[in-house]
Amino acid sequence: MHDSTLELQELDARIAKGKLHSILVVGVLYWGMLTSLIVALINYFIWDDSFGVELQKALYIYPIGGILFGWSAWVQINHRRDKLRANISNR
């Protein structure tokens, strides 16, 4: 029971940061930018393309995908919190 209560507190803390934080920081900044960098590095080493050109292309694509990633993370956090609250209240 203690683990689910602790997890619920962590989820509440993440939700308290807000939807915009989840989308912009988690999705666009963390996921989008990191993925852009990784993809550009992979293309640079595998295909010998210019790193700058590959990074520029990736920075258009993956941060936009990060919006969707951040939004889906927000939905999953809320769903998990609601499920935990229901389980705790049913005990």
CSV table of N, CA, C and O in Angstrom, one decimal, residues 8-87:
chain,number,residue,atom,x,y,z
A,8,LEU,N,1.4,7.6,-6.2
A,8,LEU,CA,0.4,8.6,-6.4
A,8,LEU,C,0.9,10.0,-6.1
A,8,LEU,O,0.5,10.9,-6.8
A,9,GLN,N,1.7,10.2,-5.1
A,9,GLN,CA,2.2,11.5,-4.8
A,9,GLN,C,3.1,12.0,-5.9
A,9,GLN,O,3.1,13.1,-6.2
A,10,GLU,N,3.9,11.0,-6.4
A,10,GLU,CA,4.8,11.4,-7.5
A,10,GLU,C,4.0,11.8,-8.8
A,10,GLU,O,4.4,12.8,-9.4
A,11,LEU,N,3.0,11.1,-9.1
A,11,LEU,CA,2.1,11.5,-10.2
A,11,LEU,C,1.5,12.8,-10.0
A,11,LEU,O,1.4,13.6,-10.9
A,12,ASP,N,1.0,13.0,-8.8
A,12,ASP,CA,0.3,14.3,-8.4
A,12,ASP,C,1.3,15.5,-8.6
A,12,ASP,O,1.0,16.6,-9.1
A,13,ALA,N,2.6,15.2,-8.2
A,13,ALA,CA,3.6,16.3,-8.4
A,13,ALA,C,3.9,16.6,-9.8
A,13,ALA,O,4.0,17.7,-10.2
A,14,ARG,N,3.9,15.5,-10.7
A,14,ARG,CA,4.1,15.7,-12.1
A,14,ARG,C,2.9,16.5,-12.7
A,14,ARG,O,3.1,17.3,-13.6
A,15,ILE,N,1.7,16.1,-12.3
A,15,ILE,CA,0.5,16.8,-12.8
A,15,ILE,C,0.4,18.2,-12.4
A,15,ILE,O,0.0,19.1,-13.1
A,16,ALA,N,0.9,18.5,-11.2
A,16,ALA,CA,0.9,19.9,-10.7
A,16,ALA,C,1.8,20.8,-11.5
A,16,ALA,O,1.5,22.0,-11.6
A,17,LYS,N,2.7,20.3,-12.2
A,17,LYS,CA,3.6,21.1,-13.1
A,17,LYS,C,2.8,21.5,-14.3
A,17,LYS,O,3.2,22.5,-15.0
A,18,GLY,N,1.7,20.8,-14.7
A,18,GLY,CA,0.8,21.3,-15.7
A,18,GLY,C,1.0,20.6,-17.1
A,18,GLY,O,2.1,20.0,-17.3
A,19,LYS,N,0.0,20.7,-17.9
A,19,LYS,CA,0.0,20.1,-19.2
A,19,LYS,C,1.0,20.7,-20.1
A,19,LYS,O,1.7,20.1,-20.9
A,20,LEU,N,1.1,22.1,-20.0
A,20,LEU,CA,2.1,22.8,-20.9
A,20,LEU,C,3.5,22.3,-20.6
A,20,LEU,O,4.3,22.2,-21.5
A,21,HIS,N,3.8,22.1,-19.3
A,21,HIS,CA,5.2,21.6,-18.9
A,21,HIS,C,5.4,20.2,-19.5
A,21,HIS,O,6.5,20.0,-20.1
A,22,SER,N,4.4,19.4,-19.5
A,22,SER,CA,4.6,18.0,-20.0
A,22,SER,C,4.8,18.1,-21.5
A,22,SER,O,5.7,17.4,-22.0
A,23,ILE,N,4.1,18.9,-22.2
A,23,ILE,CA,4.2,19.0,-23.7
A,23,ILE,C,5.5,19.7,-24.1
A,23,ILE,O,6.2,19.1,-24.9
A,24,LEU,N,5.8,20.8,-23.5
A,24,LEU,CA,6.9,21.6,-24.0
A,24,LEU,C,8.3,21.1,-23.4
A,24,LEU,O,9.2,20.9,-24.2
A,25,VAL,N,8.3,20.8,-22.1
A,25,VAL,CA,9.6,20.4,-21.5
A,25,VAL,C,9.8,18.9,-21.8
A,25,VAL,O,10.9,18.5,-22.3
A,26,VAL,N,8.9,18.0,-21.4
A,26,VAL,CA,9.1,16.6,-21.6
A,26,VAL,C,9.1,16.2,-23.0
A,26,VAL,O,10.0,15.5,-23.5
A,27,GLY,N,8.1,16.7,-23.8
A,27,GLY,CA,8.0,16.3,-25.2
A,27,GLY,C,8.9,17.0,-26.1
A,27,GLY,O,9.7,16.3,-26.7
A,28,VAL,N,8.8,18.3,-26.2
A,28,VAL,CA,9.6,19.0,-27.2
A,28,VAL,C,11.1,19.1,-26.8
A,28,VAL,O,12.0,18.8,-27.6
A,29,LEU,N,11.3,19.6,-25.6
A,29,LEU,CA,12.7,19.8,-25.2
A,29,LEU,C,13.5,18.5,-24.9
A,29,LEU,O,14.5,18.2,-25.6
A,30,TYR,N,13.0,17.6,-24.1
A,30,TYR,CA,13.7,16.4,-23.7
A,30,TYR,C,13.6,15.4,-24.9
A,30,TYR,O,14.7,15.0,-25.4
A,31,TRP,N,12.4,15.0,-25.3
A,31,TRP,CA,12.3,13.9,-26.3
A,31,TRP,C,12.7,14.4,-27.7
A,31,TRP,O,13.5,13.8,-28.4
A,32,GLY,N,12.1,15.6,-28.1
A,32,GLY,CA,12.4,16.1,-29.4
A,32,GLY,C,13.8,16.5,-29.7
A,32,GLY,O,14.4,16.1,-30.7
A,33,MET,N,14.4,17.2,-28.8
A,33,MET,CA,15.8,17.6,-29.0
A,33,MET,C,16.8,16.5,-28.9
A,33,MET,O,17.7,16.4,-29.7
A,34,LEU,N,16.6,15.6,-27.9
A,34,LEU,CA,17.5,14.5,-27.7
A,34,LEU,C,17.4,13.5,-28.9
A,34,LEU,O,18.4,13.1,-29.4
A,35,THR,N,16.2,13.3,-29.4
A,35,THR,CA,16.0,12.4,-30.5
A,35,THR,C,16.6,13.0,-31.8
A,35,THR,O,17.2,12.3,-32.6
A,36,SER,N,16.5,14.3,-31.9
A,36,SER,CA,17.1,15.0,-33.1
A,36,SER,C,18.6,14.9,-33.1
A,36,SER,O,19.2,14.6,-34.1
A,37,LEU,N,19.2,15.0,-31.9
A,37,LEU,CA,20.6,14.9,-31.8
A,37,LEU,C,21.1,13.5,-32.1
A,37,LEU,O,22.0,13.2,-32.9
A,38,ILE,N,20.4,12.5,-31.6
A,38,ILE,CA,20.7,11.1,-31.8
A,38,ILE,C,20.6,10.7,-33.3
A,38,ILE,O,21.5,10.1,-33.9
A,39,VAL,N,19.5,11.1,-33.9
A,39,VAL,CA,19.3,10.8,-35.3
A,39,VAL,C,20.3,11.5,-36.2
A,39,VAL,O,20.8,10.9,-37.1
A,40,ALA,N,20.6,12.7,-35.9
A,40,ALA,CA,21.7,13.4,-36.7
A,40,ALA,C,23.0,12.7,-36.5
A,40,ALA,O,23.8,12.6,-37.5
A,41,LEU,N,23.4,12.3,-35.3
A,41,LEU,CA,24.6,11.6,-35.1
A,41,LEU,C,24.6,10.2,-35.9
A,41,LEU,O,25.6,9.9,-36.5
A,42,ILE,N,23.5,9.5,-35.8
A,42,ILE,CA,23.5,8.2,-36.5
A,42,ILE,C,23.6,8.4,-38.0
A,42,ILE,O,24.4,7.7,-38.7
A,43,ASN,N,22.9,9.4,-38.6
A,43,ASN,CA,23.0,9.7,-40.0
A,43,ASN,C,24.4,10.2,-40.4
A,43,ASN,O,24.9,9.9,-41.4
A,44,TYR,N,25.1,10.9,-39.5
A,44,TYR,CA,26.4,11.4,-39.7
A,44,TYR,C,27.4,10.2,-39.8
A,44,TYR,O,28.2,10.2,-40.7
A,45,PHE,N,27.3,9.3,-38.9
A,45,PHE,CA,28.2,8.2,-38.9
A,45,PHE,C,27.9,7.1,-39.9
A,45,PHE,O,28.8,6.5,-40.4
A,46,ILE,N,26.7,6.8,-40.1
A,46,ILE,CA,26.3,5.8,-41.1
A,46,ILE,C,26.4,6.2,-42.5
A,46,ILE,O,26.9,5.5,-43.4
A,47,TRP,N,25.8,7.4,-42.8
A,47,TRP,CA,25.7,7.8,-44.2
A,47,TRP,C,26.7,8.9,-44.6
A,47,TRP,O,26.7,9.3,-45.7
A,48,ASP,N,27.6,9.3,-43.7
A,48,ASP,CA,28.6,10.3,-43.9
A,48,ASP,C,28.0,11.6,-44.4
A,48,ASP,O,28.6,12.4,-45.2
A,49,ASP,N,26.8,11.9,-44.0
A,49,ASP,CA,26.1,13.2,-44.3
A,49,ASP,C,26.7,14.3,-43.4
A,49,ASP,O,27.2,14.0,-42.3
A,50,SER,N,26.5,15.5,-43.8
A,50,SER,CA,26.9,16.6,-43.0
A,50,SER,C,26.1,16.6,-41.7
A,50,SER,O,24.9,16.6,-41.7
A,51,PHE,N,26.8,16.7,-40.5
A,51,PHE,CA,26.1,16.7,-39.2
A,51,PHE,C,25.2,17.9,-39.1
A,51,PHE,O,24.1,17.8,-38.6
A,52,GLY,N,25.7,19.1,-39.5
A,52,GLY,CA,24.9,20.3,-39.4
A,52,GLY,C,23.6,20.2,-40.2
A,52,GLY,O,22.5,20.6,-39.8
A,53,VAL,N,23.7,19.7,-41.5
A,53,VAL,CA,22.5,19.5,-42.3
A,53,VAL,C,21.5,18.5,-41.7
A,53,VAL,O,20.3,18.7,-41.7
A,54,GLU,N,22.1,17.4,-41.2
A,54,GLU,CA,21.2,16.4,-40.6
A,54,GLU,C,20.5,16.9,-39.4
A,54,GLU,O,19.4,16.6,-39.1
A,55,LEU,N,21.3,17.6,-38.6
A,55,LEU,CA,20.7,18.2,-37.3
A,55,LEU,C,19.6,19.2,-37.6
A,55,LEU,O,18.6,19.2,-37.0
A,56,GLN,N,19.8,20.0,-38.6
A,56,GLN,CA,18.8,21.0,-39.0
A,56,GLN,C,17.5,20.3,-39.5
A,56,GLN,O,16.5,20.7,-39.1
A,57,LYS,N,17.7,19.2,-40.3
A,57,LYS,CA,16.5,18.5,-40.7
A,57,LYS,C,15.8,17.9,-39.5
A,57,LYS,O,14.6,17.9,-39.4
A,58,ALA,N,16.6,17.3,-38.7
A,58,ALA,CA,16.0,16.6,-37.5
A,58,ALA,C,15.3,17.5,-36.5
A,58,ALA,O,14.3,17.2,-35.9
A,59,LEU,N,15.8,18.7,-36.4
A,59,LEU,CA,15.3,19.7,-35.5
A,59,LEU,C,13.9,20.3,-36.0
A,59,LEU,O,13.2,20.9,-35.3
A,60,TYR,N,13.6,20.0,-37.3
A,60,TYR,CA,12.3,20.4,-37.8
A,60,TYR,C,11.3,19.2,-37.5
A,60,TYR,O,10.1,19.5,-37.2
A,61,ILE,N,11.7,18.0,-37.6
A,61,ILE,CA,10.8,16.9,-37.5
A,61,ILE,C,10.5,16.5,-36.1
A,61,ILE,O,9.4,16.4,-35.7
A,62,TYR,N,11.6,16.2,-35.3
A,62,TYR,CA,11.4,15.5,-34.0
A,62,TYR,C,10.8,16.4,-32.9
A,62,TYR,O,10.0,15.9,-32.1
A,63,PRO,N,11.1,17.7,-32.8
A,63,PRO,CA,10.4,18.5,-31.8
A,63,PRO,C,8.8,18.6,-32.1
A,63,PRO,O,8.0,18.6,-31.2
A,64,ILE,N,8.5,18.5,-33.4
A,64,ILE,CA,7.0,18.5,-33.7
A,64,ILE,C,6.4,17.2,-33.2
A,64,ILE,O,5.3,17.2,-32.6
A,65,GLY,N,7.2,16.1,-33.4
A,65,GLY,CA,6.7,14.8,-32.8
A,65,GLY,C,6.7,14.8,-31.3
A,65,GLY,O,5.9,14.1,-30.7
A,66,GLY,N,7.6,15.7,-30.7
A,66,GLY,CA,7.6,15.8,-29.3
A,66,GLY,C,6.4,16.4,-28.7
A,66,GLY,O,6.0,16.1,-27.5
A,67,ILE,N,5.7,17.2,-29.5
A,67,ILE,CA,4.4,17.7,-29.0
A,67,ILE,C,3.4,16.5,-28.8
A,67,ILE,O,2.8,16.5,-27.7
A,68,LEU,N,3.4,15.6,-29.7
A,68,LEU,CA,2.5,14.5,-29.6
A,68,LEU,C,3.0,13.6,-28.4
A,68,LEU,O,2.2,13.1,-27.7
A,69,PHE,N,4.3,13.4,-28.3
A,69,PHE,CA,4.9,12.6,-27.2
A,69,PHE,C,4.5,13.2,-25.9
A,69,PHE,O,4.1,12.5,-25.0
A,70,GLY,N,4.7,14.5,-25.7
A,70,GLY,CA,4.4,15.1,-24.4
A,70,GLY,C,2.9,15.1,-24.1
A,70,GLY,O,2.5,14.9,-22.9
A,71,TRP,N,2.1,15.2,-25.1
A,71,TRP,CA,0.6,15.2,-24.9
A,71,TRP,C,0.2,13.7,-24.4
A,71,TRP,O,-0.5,13.5,-23.5
A,72,SER,N,0.8,12.7,-25.1
A,72,SER,CA,0.4,11.3,-24.8
A,72,SER,C,1.0,11.0,-23.4
A,72,SER,O,0.4,10.2,-22.6
A,73,ALA,N,2.2,11.5,-23.0
A,73,ALA,CA,2.7,11.3,-21.7
A,73,ALA,C,1.7,11.9,-20.6
A,73,ALA,O,1.5,11.3,-19.6
A,74,TRP,N,1.2,13.1,-20.9
A,74,TRP,CA,0.3,13.8,-20.0
A,74,TRP,C,-1.0,12.9,-19.8
A,74,TRP,O,-1.5,12.7,-18.7
A,75,VAL,N,-1.5,12.4,-20.9
A,75,VAL,CA,-2.7,11.5,-20.8
A,75,VAL,C,-2.4,10.3,-20.0
A,75,VAL,O,-3.2,9.9,-19.2
A,76,GLN,N,-1.3,9.7,-20.2
A,76,GLN,CA,-0.9,8.5,-19.5
A,76,GLN,C,-0.7,8.7,-18.0
A,76,GLN,O,-1.1,7.9,-17.2
A,77,ILE,N,-0.1,9.9,-17.7
A,77,ILE,CA,0.1,10.2,-16.3
A,77,ILE,C,-1.3,10.4,-15.6
A,77,ILE,O,-1.5,9.9,-14.5
A,78,ASN,N,-2.2,11.1,-16.2
A,78,ASN,CA,-3.5,11.3,-15.7
A,78,ASN,C,-4.3,10.0,-15.5
A,78,ASN,O,-5.0,9.7,-14.5
A,79,HIS,N,-4.2,9.1,-16.5
A,79,HIS,CA,-4.9,7.8,-16.5
A,79,HIS,C,-4.3,7.0,-15.3
A,79,HIS,O,-5.1,6.4,-14.6
A,80,ARG,N,-3.0,7.0,-15.2
A,80,ARG,CA,-2.4,6.2,-14.1
A,80,ARG,C,-2.8,6.7,-12.8
A,80,ARG,O,-3.0,5.9,-11.9
A,81,ARG,N,-2.8,8.0,-12.6
A,81,ARG,CA,-3.2,8.6,-11.3
A,81,ARG,C,-4.6,8.2,-11.0
A,81,ARG,O,-4.9,7.8,-9.9
A,82,ASP,N,-5.5,8.3,-12.0
A,82,ASP,CA,-6.9,8.0,-11.7
A,82,ASP,C,-7.1,6.5,-11.3
A,82,ASP,O,-7.9,6.2,-10.5
A,83,LYS,N,-6.4,5.7,-12.0
A,83,LYS,CA,-6.4,4.2,-11.7
A,83,LYS,C,-5.9,4.0,-10.3
A,83,LYS,O,-6.5,3.2,-9.6
A,84,LEU,N,-4.8,4.6,-9.9
A,84,LEU,CA,-4.3,4.4,-8.5
A,84,LEU,C,-5.2,4.9,-7.5
A,84,LEU,O,-5.4,4.3,-6.4
A,85,ARG,N,-5.8,6.1,-7.7
A,85,ARG,CA,-6.8,6.6,-6.8
A,85,ARG,C,-8.0,5.7,-6.6
A,85,ARG,O,-8.4,5.5,-5.5
A,86,ALA,N,-8.4,5.1,-7.7
A,86,ALA,CA,-9.6,4.1,-7.6
A,86,ALA,C,-9.2,2.9,-6.8
A,86,ALA,O,-9.9,2.4,-6.0
A,87,ASN,N,-7.9,2.4,-7.0
A,87,ASN,CA,-7.5,1.2,-6.3
A,87,ASN,C,-7.3,1.5,-4.8
A,87,ASN,O,-7.6,0.7,-4.0
